[in-house]
Short mmCIF file of C-alpha atoms in Angstrom, two decimals:
data_model
loop_
_atom_site.label_atom_id
_atom_site.label_comp_id
_atom_site.label_asym_id
_atom_site.label_seq_id
_atom_site.Cartn_x
_atom_site.Cartn_y
_atom_site.Cartn_z
CA MET A 1 -23.31 9.12 35.78
CA GLY A 2 -19.63 9.51 34.93
CA GLN A 3 -17.62 12.80 35.19
CA GLN A 4 -18.27 15.53 32.54
CA ARG A 5 -15.71 17.33 30.92
CA VAL A 6 -16.74 20.34 28.37
CA LEU A 7 -14.17 22.27 26.55
CA TYR A 8 -15.38 25.81 25.52
CA GLY A 9 -13.08 26.68 22.52
CA TYR A 10 -12.80 28.12 18.67
CA TRP A 11 -11.52 25.95 16.13
CA ARG A 12 -8.62 28.24 14.84
CA SER A 13 -7.63 29.53 18.74
CA SER A 14 -3.96 28.41 19.32
CA ALA A 15 -4.90 28.47 22.98
CA ALA A 16 -7.88 26.01 22.75
CA TYR A 17 -5.65 24.06 19.97
CA ARG A 18 -3.15 23.27 22.60
CA VAL A 19 -5.58 21.96 25.20
CA ARG A 20 -6.96 19.84 22.66
CA ILE A 21 -3.81 18.30 22.38
CA ALA A 22 -3.26 17.81 25.51
CA LEU A 23 -6.77 16.22 26.24
CA ASN A 24 -5.75 13.89 23.21
CA LEU A 25 -2.51 12.81 24.47
CA LYS A 26 -4.21 11.78 27.94
CA GLY A 27 -6.79 10.15 25.78
CA LEU A 28 -9.52 12.19 28.03
CA PRO A 29 -12.80 12.58 26.25
CA TYR A 30 -14.58 15.82 26.04
CA GLU A 31 -17.51 17.68 24.75
CA HIS A 32 -16.62 20.43 22.57
CA LYS A 33 -18.38 23.67 22.70
CA ALA A 34 -17.64 26.44 20.14
CA VAL A 35 -17.39 29.60 21.03
CA HIS A 36 -17.44 32.05 17.55
CA LEU A 37 -14.95 34.58 18.18
CA LEU A 38 -16.05 36.66 15.50
CA ASN A 39 -19.88 36.20 14.93
CA HIS A 40 -22.43 38.24 16.99
CA GLY A 41 -19.99 40.66 17.77
CA GLY A 42 -17.82 37.77 19.59
CA GLU A 43 -19.56 35.10 21.45
CA GLN A 44 -16.74 35.56 24.25
CA HIS A 45 -18.27 38.79 24.94
CA GLN A 46 -21.52 37.50 25.67
CA PRO A 47 -22.86 37.42 29.58
CA ASP A 48 -23.21 33.49 29.49
CA PHE A 49 -19.54 33.27 28.68
CA GLN A 50 -18.29 36.09 30.53
CA ALA A 51 -19.71 34.34 33.71
CA LEU A 52 -17.33 31.26 32.99
CA ASN A 53 -14.47 33.39 31.91
CA PRO A 54 -14.20 36.94 33.20
CA GLN A 55 -11.53 37.39 30.48
CA GLU A 56 -13.79 36.61 27.63
CA LEU A 57 -11.23 34.43 26.12
CA VAL A 58 -11.17 30.73 25.07
CA PRO A 59 -10.33 28.25 26.06
CA CYS A 60 -12.34 27.36 29.17
CA LEU A 61 -12.30 23.98 30.50
CA VAL A 62 -15.57 23.05 32.78
CA ASP A 63 -14.38 19.66 34.50
CA ASP A 64 -16.85 17.98 36.82
CA GLY A 65 -18.29 21.35 37.74
CA GLN A 66 -15.29 23.05 38.29
CA VAL A 67 -14.09 26.18 35.68
CA PHE A 68 -10.43 26.22 34.51
CA THR A 69 -8.86 28.90 32.11
CA GLN A 70 -5.53 29.80 30.41
CA SER A 71 -4.35 26.90 28.64
CA MET A 72 -0.84 26.32 30.18
CA ALA A 73 -2.68 26.49 33.66
CA ILE A 74 -5.05 23.72 32.27
CA MET A 75 -2.67 21.39 30.86
CA GLU A 76 -0.82 21.56 34.20
CA TYR A 77 -4.07 20.42 36.06
CA LEU A 78 -4.68 17.81 33.47
CA ASP A 79 -1.13 16.43 34.24
CA GLU A 80 -1.69 16.76 37.91
CA THR A 81 -4.98 14.92 37.84
CA HIS A 82 -4.24 12.25 35.19
CA PRO A 83 -0.42 11.94 35.10
CA GLU A 84 -0.16 9.20 32.48
CA PRO A 85 1.27 9.89 29.98
CA PRO A 86 3.09 12.76 31.40
CA LEU A 87 3.40 16.21 29.59
CA LEU A 88 5.93 17.13 31.94
CA PRO A 89 9.56 15.51 32.76
CA SER A 90 9.76 14.35 36.38
CA VAL A 91 13.17 16.19 37.13
CA PRO A 92 12.59 20.02 37.88
CA ALA A 93 15.26 21.49 35.70
CA GLY A 94 13.62 19.56 32.87
CA ARG A 95 10.02 20.82 33.95
CA ALA A 96 11.45 24.22 34.03
CA ARG A 97 12.89 24.05 30.46
CA VAL A 98 9.80 22.74 29.13
CA ARG A 99 7.84 24.98 30.91
CA ALA A 100 10.28 27.89 29.69
CA LEU A 101 9.61 26.56 25.87
CA SER A 102 5.84 26.51 26.40
CA GLN A 103 6.05 30.38 27.89
CA VAL A 104 8.09 31.52 25.02
CA ILE A 105 5.18 30.76 22.90
CA SER A 106 2.33 31.51 25.21
CA CYS A 107 3.47 34.49 27.03
CA ASP A 108 5.85 36.65 24.90
CA LEU A 109 4.72 35.24 20.94
CA HIS A 110 1.12 34.22 20.70
CA PRO A 111 -0.47 37.17 22.72
CA LEU A 112 0.86 39.65 20.52
CA GLY A 113 -1.11 38.10 17.45
CA ASN A 114 -4.02 37.62 19.37
CA LEU A 115 -7.37 38.67 17.59
CA ARG A 116 -8.17 41.32 20.00
CA VAL A 117 -4.85 42.90 19.47
CA LEU A 118 -5.27 42.83 15.70
CA GLN A 119 -8.42 44.34 16.18
CA TYR A 120 -7.09 47.24 17.92
CA LEU A 121 -4.19 47.68 15.54
CA THR A 122 -7.01 48.02 13.17
CA ALA A 123 -9.26 50.48 15.15
CA GLN A 124 -6.85 52.56 16.96
CA LEU A 125 -3.78 52.66 14.64
CA GLY A 126 -5.19 52.66 11.48
CA ALA A 127 -3.58 49.19 10.52
CA ASP A 128 -4.74 47.63 7.30
CA ASP A 129 -4.09 43.78 6.55
CA ALA A 130 -0.82 44.52 5.16
CA GLY A 131 0.11 46.20 8.31
CA LYS A 132 -1.36 43.41 10.36
CA GLY A 133 0.73 40.84 8.48
CA VAL A 134 4.17 42.56 9.40
CA TRP A 135 3.12 43.08 12.63
CA SER A 136 2.60 39.21 13.19
CA ARG A 137 4.89 37.78 11.09
CA HIS A 138 7.83 40.29 13.10
CA TRP A 139 6.73 38.83 16.53
CA ILE A 140 6.27 35.32 15.33
CA SER A 141 9.86 35.35 13.68
CA LEU A 142 11.40 36.67 17.03
CA GLY A 143 9.70 34.03 18.77
CA LEU A 144 10.50 31.03 16.51
CA GLN A 145 14.16 32.20 15.95
CA ALA A 146 14.58 32.04 19.94
CA LEU A 147 13.00 28.84 20.05
CA GLU A 148 14.99 27.54 17.24
CA ALA A 149 17.98 28.69 19.37
CA MET A 150 16.65 26.74 22.54
CA LEU A 151 15.91 23.84 20.98
CA ALA A 152 18.87 23.08 18.48
CA GLY A 153 21.43 24.08 20.89
CA ASN A 154 20.30 21.90 23.57
CA VAL A 155 21.15 18.12 24.37
CA ALA A 156 17.71 17.84 25.77
CA THR A 157 15.66 18.03 22.67
CA GLY A 158 15.01 14.65 21.29
CA ARG A 159 12.24 13.68 18.68
CA PHE A 160 10.31 16.17 20.50
CA CYS A 161 10.72 19.53 22.24
CA HIS A 162 12.03 17.44 25.36
CA GLY A 163 13.08 14.06 24.88
CA ASP A 164 11.53 11.41 22.84
CA SER A 165 7.72 11.85 24.04
CA PRO A 166 5.48 14.75 23.32
CA GLY A 167 4.30 17.02 25.86
CA MET A 168 3.26 20.61 26.89
CA ALA A 169 5.95 22.36 24.85
CA ASP A 170 5.03 20.30 21.77
CA ALA A 171 1.22 21.06 22.50
CA CYS A 172 2.32 24.80 22.38
CA LEU A 173 4.74 24.69 19.30
CA VAL A 174 2.37 22.82 16.94
CA PRO A 175 -0.38 25.62 17.14
CA GLN A 176 2.21 28.26 17.00
CA VAL A 177 3.65 27.00 13.84
CA TYR A 178 -0.11 26.26 12.42
CA ASN A 179 -0.42 30.35 12.77
CA ALA A 180 2.67 31.11 11.36
CA VAL A 181 2.14 29.32 8.34
CA ARG A 182 -1.63 31.09 8.14
CA TRP A 183 0.67 34.21 8.18
CA LYS A 184 2.68 33.14 5.28
CA LEU A 185 5.80 33.12 7.16
CA PRO A 186 8.70 31.55 5.51
CA MET A 187 9.65 28.67 7.54
CA ASP A 188 13.04 27.80 6.14
CA ASP A 189 15.06 29.11 9.08
CA TYR A 190 13.65 26.88 11.62
CA PRO A 191 15.06 23.30 10.94
CA THR A 192 14.39 21.71 14.34
CA ILE A 193 10.98 23.21 14.83
CA ASN A 194 10.03 21.80 11.21
CA ARG A 195 11.32 18.48 12.37
CA ILE A 196 9.30 18.41 15.60
CA HIS A 197 6.29 19.96 14.11
CA GLU A 198 6.39 16.95 11.44
CA ALA A 199 7.04 14.05 14.53
CA CYS A 200 3.92 15.73 16.11
CA GLN A 201 1.52 15.49 12.93
CA GLU A 202 2.17 11.88 12.57
CA LEU A 203 0.37 11.30 15.87
CA GLN A 204 -3.23 10.74 16.25
CA ALA A 205 -3.66 13.03 19.19
CA PHE A 206 -2.51 15.90 17.15
CA GLN A 207 -3.88 15.23 14.04
CA LYS A 208 -7.49 14.77 15.88
CA ALA A 209 -6.67 18.29 17.21
CA ALA A 210 -6.31 20.47 14.44
CA PRO A 211 -8.24 23.36 13.78
CA GLU A 212 -9.73 22.01 10.32
CA ALA A 213 -11.09 18.92 12.36
CA GLN A 214 -13.15 20.84 14.65
CA PRO A 215 -16.80 20.30 14.26
CA ASP A 216 -17.03 24.28 14.28
CA ALA A 217 -14.64 24.70 11.19
CA PRO A 218 -16.04 26.10 8.19
CA THR A 219 -16.45 23.45 5.37
CA ALA A 220 -14.28 23.92 2.61
CA ALA A 221 -15.88 25.61 -0.32
CA MET B 1 31.88 26.23 48.38
CA GLY B 2 28.13 26.71 48.70
CA GLN B 3 25.49 26.99 45.57
CA GLN B 4 25.97 30.08 43.58
CA ARG B 5 22.95 31.70 42.30
CA VAL B 6 22.93 34.92 39.95
CA LEU B 7 19.58 36.76 38.81
CA TYR B 8 19.98 38.73 35.67
CA GLY B 9 17.45 41.40 35.75
CA TYR B 10 16.81 45.17 35.40
CA TRP B 11 15.57 47.16 37.97
CA ARG B 12 11.96 48.18 36.44
CA SER B 13 11.45 44.78 34.70
CA SER B 14 8.16 43.40 35.93
CA ALA B 15 9.15 39.66 35.09
CA ALA B 16 12.44 40.19 37.06
CA TYR B 17 10.66 41.87 39.79
CA ARG B 18 8.09 38.83 40.15
CA VAL B 19 11.42 36.47 40.35
CA ARG B 20 12.80 38.76 43.14
CA ILE B 21 9.68 38.58 45.09
CA ALA B 22 9.62 34.66 44.84
CA LEU B 23 13.42 34.60 45.81
CA ASN B 24 12.73 36.72 48.84
CA LEU B 25 9.85 34.69 49.76
CA LYS B 26 11.96 31.31 49.87
CA GLY B 27 14.34 33.27 51.48
CA LEU B 28 17.04 32.53 48.72
CA PRO B 29 20.24 34.82 48.41
CA TYR B 30 21.27 35.60 45.31
CA GLU B 31 23.79 37.95 43.10
CA HIS B 32 22.01 40.74 41.26
CA LYS B 33 23.84 41.34 37.82
CA ALA B 34 22.12 44.33 36.20
CA VAL B 35 21.14 44.07 32.23
CA HIS B 36 20.42 47.60 31.49
CA LEU B 37 17.65 47.22 28.81
CA LEU B 38 18.15 50.56 27.22
CA ASN B 39 22.04 51.54 27.19
CA HIS B 40 24.20 50.55 24.62
CA GLY B 41 21.55 49.67 22.41
CA GLY B 42 20.25 47.25 24.97
CA GLU B 43 22.47 45.27 26.76
CA GLN B 44 20.11 42.23 26.59
CA HIS B 45 21.01 41.93 22.69
CA GLN B 46 24.63 41.78 23.58
CA PRO B 47 26.33 38.30 22.64
CA ASP B 48 27.48 37.28 26.36
CA PHE B 49 23.82 37.76 27.43
CA GLN B 50 22.29 36.21 24.19
CA ALA B 51 24.31 33.08 24.83
CA LEU B 52 22.71 32.71 28.09
CA ASN B 53 19.03 33.56 26.71
CA PRO B 54 18.60 33.41 23.05
CA GLN B 55 15.17 35.24 23.55
CA GLU B 56 17.53 38.44 24.71
CA LEU B 57 14.80 38.76 27.74
CA VAL B 58 15.44 39.53 31.44
CA PRO B 59 15.02 37.65 34.10
CA CYS B 60 17.59 34.68 33.53
CA LEU B 61 18.39 32.63 36.56
CA VAL B 62 21.57 30.96 36.76
CA ASP B 63 21.60 28.23 39.51
CA ASP B 64 24.19 26.21 40.33
CA GLY B 65 25.52 26.45 36.71
CA GLN B 66 21.92 25.86 35.14
CA VAL B 67 20.28 28.58 33.18
CA PHE B 68 16.73 29.19 33.60
CA THR B 69 14.50 31.58 31.97
CA GLN B 70 10.87 32.66 32.00
CA SER B 71 9.78 34.07 35.18
CA MET B 72 6.79 31.35 35.94
CA ALA B 73 9.08 28.58 34.90
CA ILE B 74 11.54 30.04 36.99
CA MET B 75 9.12 30.49 40.11
CA GLU B 76 7.72 26.73 39.59
CA TYR B 77 11.36 25.96 39.56
CA LEU B 78 11.96 27.47 42.98
CA ASP B 79 9.00 26.03 44.35
CA GLU B 80 9.74 22.56 43.30
CA THR B 81 13.41 22.72 44.75
CA HIS B 82 12.68 24.60 47.85
CA PRO B 83 9.26 23.86 48.82
CA GLU B 84 8.83 25.98 51.65
CA PRO B 85 6.98 28.33 52.18
CA PRO B 86 4.94 26.99 48.96
CA LEU B 87 4.31 29.43 46.26
CA LEU B 88 1.42 27.34 44.86
CA PRO B 89 -1.01 25.45 47.04
CA SER B 90 -1.16 21.61 47.62
CA VAL B 91 -4.55 20.96 45.88
CA PRO B 92 -4.45 20.58 41.94
CA ALA B 93 -7.70 22.56 41.42
CA GLY B 94 -6.00 25.46 43.72
CA ARG B 95 -2.82 25.21 42.02
CA ALA B 96 -4.57 25.70 38.40
CA ARG B 97 -6.33 28.91 39.87
CA VAL B 98 -3.12 30.55 40.88
CA ARG B 99 -1.50 29.70 37.53
CA ALA B 100 -4.37 31.17 35.77
CA LEU B 101 -4.28 34.30 37.79
CA SER B 102 -0.52 34.47 36.96
CA GLN B 103 -1.01 33.88 33.60
CA VAL B 104 -3.87 36.43 33.06
CA ILE B 105 -1.21 38.88 33.67
CA SER B 106 2.07 36.99 32.38
CA CYS B 107 0.73 35.90 29.55
CA ASP B 108 -2.32 38.25 28.33
CA LEU B 109 -1.41 41.71 29.87
CA HIS B 110 1.96 42.25 30.48
CA PRO B 111 3.63 41.31 27.39
CA LEU B 112 1.56 43.98 25.55
CA GLY B 113 3.17 46.48 27.47
CA ASN B 114 6.74 45.11 27.24
CA LEU B 115 9.60 47.82 25.98
CA ARG B 116 10.12 45.98 22.65
CA VAL B 117 6.45 46.11 21.93
CA LEU B 118 6.32 49.84 22.76
CA GLN B 119 9.73 50.28 20.51
CA TYR B 120 7.88 48.65 17.64
CA LEU B 121 4.72 51.06 17.93
CA THR B 122 6.91 54.07 17.93
CA ALA B 123 9.47 52.89 14.94
CA GLN B 124 6.83 51.03 12.69
CA LEU B 125 3.43 52.48 13.38
CA GLY B 126 4.47 56.25 14.43
CA ALA B 127 2.74 55.97 17.99
CA ASP B 128 3.98 58.96 20.03
CA ASP B 129 3.90 59.00 24.00
CA ALA B 130 0.49 59.80 24.34
CA GLY B 131 -0.45 56.66 21.80
CA LYS B 132 1.87 54.24 23.91
CA GLY B 133 0.14 55.45 27.33
CA VAL B 134 -3.38 54.93 25.56
CA TRP B 135 -2.26 51.50 24.39
CA SER B 136 -0.64 50.52 27.58
CA ARG B 137 -3.51 51.77 29.70
CA HIS B 138 -5.94 49.75 27.58
CA TRP B 139 -4.38 46.52 28.08
CA ILE B 140 -3.61 46.85 31.82
CA SER B 141 -7.17 48.20 32.37
CA LEU B 142 -8.46 45.05 30.53
CA GLY B 143 -6.67 42.63 32.42
CA LEU B 144 -7.21 44.29 35.81
CA GLN B 145 -10.98 43.97 35.16
CA ALA B 146 -10.54 40.60 34.56
CA LEU B 147 -8.61 39.71 37.51
CA GLU B 148 -10.37 41.90 39.62
CA ALA B 149 -13.40 39.80 38.72
CA MET B 150 -11.49 36.49 39.25
CA LEU B 151 -10.61 37.68 42.81
CA ALA B 152 -13.45 39.34 43.87
CA GLY B 153 -15.84 36.59 43.01
CA ASN B 154 -13.75 33.47 44.56
CA VAL B 155 -14.27 32.35 48.08
CA ALA B 156 -10.45 30.87 47.49
CA THR B 157 -9.32 34.71 47.53
CA GLY B 158 -7.99 35.52 51.10
CA ARG B 159 -5.62 38.36 52.43
CA PHE B 160 -3.47 37.35 49.26
CA CYS B 161 -4.56 36.40 46.09
CA HIS B 162 -5.15 32.50 46.93
CA GLY B 163 -5.77 32.00 50.80
CA ASP B 164 -3.74 33.85 53.58
CA SER B 165 -0.44 33.34 52.53
CA PRO B 166 1.69 35.21 49.52
CA GLY B 167 2.21 33.01 46.23
CA MET B 168 2.76 33.00 42.79
CA ALA B 169 -0.16 35.08 41.87
CA ASP B 170 0.69 38.01 44.38
CA ALA B 171 4.30 38.02 43.02
CA CYS B 172 2.88 38.74 39.48
CA LEU B 173 0.17 41.13 40.76
CA VAL B 174 2.58 43.56 42.50
CA PRO B 175 4.89 44.42 39.69
CA GLN B 176 1.94 44.69 37.64
CA VAL B 177 0.32 47.32 39.92
CA TYR B 178 3.83 49.36 39.74
CA ASN B 179 3.50 49.20 36.06
CA ALA B 180 -0.10 50.29 36.11
CA VAL B 181 0.62 53.29 38.15
CA ARG B 182 3.56 54.32 36.08
CA TRP B 183 1.22 54.51 33.07
CA LYS B 184 -1.06 56.86 35.52
CA LEU B 185 -4.09 53.94 35.21
CA PRO B 186 -6.68 55.43 37.57
CA MET B 187 -6.75 52.46 40.14
CA ASP B 188 -10.23 52.81 41.75
CA ASP B 189 -12.15 50.31 40.07
CA TYR B 190 -10.05 47.62 41.29
CA PRO B 191 -10.83 47.31 45.29
CA THR B 192 -9.63 43.57 45.61
CA ILE B 193 -6.45 44.04 43.99
CA ASN B 194 -5.62 47.07 45.72
CA ARG B 195 -6.22 45.53 49.30
CA ILE B 196 -3.99 42.39 47.94
CA HIS B 197 -1.18 44.74 46.86
CA GLU B 198 -1.04 46.74 50.16
CA ALA B 199 -1.01 43.44 52.19
CA CYS B 200 1.86 42.37 49.91
CA GLN B 201 3.56 45.70 50.60
CA GLU B 202 3.57 45.19 54.53
CA LEU B 203 5.78 42.41 53.64
CA GLN B 204 9.87 42.61 53.54
CA ALA B 205 10.05 40.02 50.84
CA PHE B 206 7.91 42.45 48.36
CA GLN B 207 9.57 45.98 50.01
CA LYS B 208 13.10 44.31 49.13
CA ALA B 209 12.40 43.11 45.65
CA ALA B 210 11.14 46.70 44.76
CA PRO B 211 12.31 48.62 41.39
CA GLU B 212 13.60 51.46 43.39
CA ALA B 213 15.33 49.05 45.77
CA GLN B 214 17.75 47.57 43.39
CA PRO B 215 21.26 48.32 42.85
CA ASP B 216 20.94 49.34 39.31
CA ALA B 217 17.90 52.03 39.90
CA PRO B 218 18.83 55.30 39.21
CA THR B 219 19.31 57.42 42.43
CA ALA B 220 16.62 60.19 42.85
CA ALA B 221 17.64 63.55 41.60
#
């Protein structure tokens, strides 16, 4: 029997979306298990899933019986165990740059707009939908401004975030742009980000990973 | 002339604290440049620093003329360019575990209590000091609960987060505990975290990196 690989995710989770892109770029097949973040009080909080990931967050990858959490850690693991095509460049300074670009999104931008944070804003601070929109657009635009400067001002930027092959930073960028559009953030100020996003969307690895292409996505009315 | 290494940081920044620990564990000397996050409207927003790091956040490491940002990316860079002693284990699954532990803190916990987020809570959502305390303790306790479960329930945990040598996860954990204590979070529920924290505090690399030991720390009244 071959290796079994199961990705616990949610169609609209940015972090799960990143890992789907990485798996597709590597050409690694996987079984998709949906964890509905809203139904039944959030399936991520149920004991079965909590036993897999005490953080009660998606994604969670079970690879041949071993459990992996945190999207960037999972992508690095995939890169180390399946080196081709690489998600990170070979030179340390380049690797640091790709990781930094990824972390601008994964550490400083995305967690602030996560579902649980928005739920807290509503329940504890009385924010309504408009307030949540203002909050989300504030942090996304701040993060994308920094990213645009880091990408536009650097000769290492190519067709993709780093050079002419897609990698970990692109796998972080595309779900974040999806999220920005969802919050109706005007995207005119980010020409380099938009250009890279379009280049990514031409690739099947990104198309297949899109939220709307997932089995747990709601069908259009 | 030897290699010049400058760390732009702030005594109480958790992310800068992580990098100081990593540099000390590696025995790498560096020049400390203070970026005062509160004075002059925040020195991180001034053009000189913004040119170094468009994100306007510390830490920022300038290593032999090259600029590096994002604490985890910097630690990985140090580990790749100065492999001994290692900050990450050699096996991919172990590396993934250390990265995931680090990212629980660096992605999902720490950014929510960052200065700029607390400033937003006050300015835009009218939170007072008590409200900011409730917010901070909520996210820190949620993160530390998950970390405690990941550490206590895993045979790979040793004297430190992973095995019996300090590494990247410990460099993330100790500043986060410092931050939790600062917010007066009761620490009784985290015995494994407390035990590892104490083991770290016995080491000079951690002692020398402590906020109060930095040249820009205010002197006690």
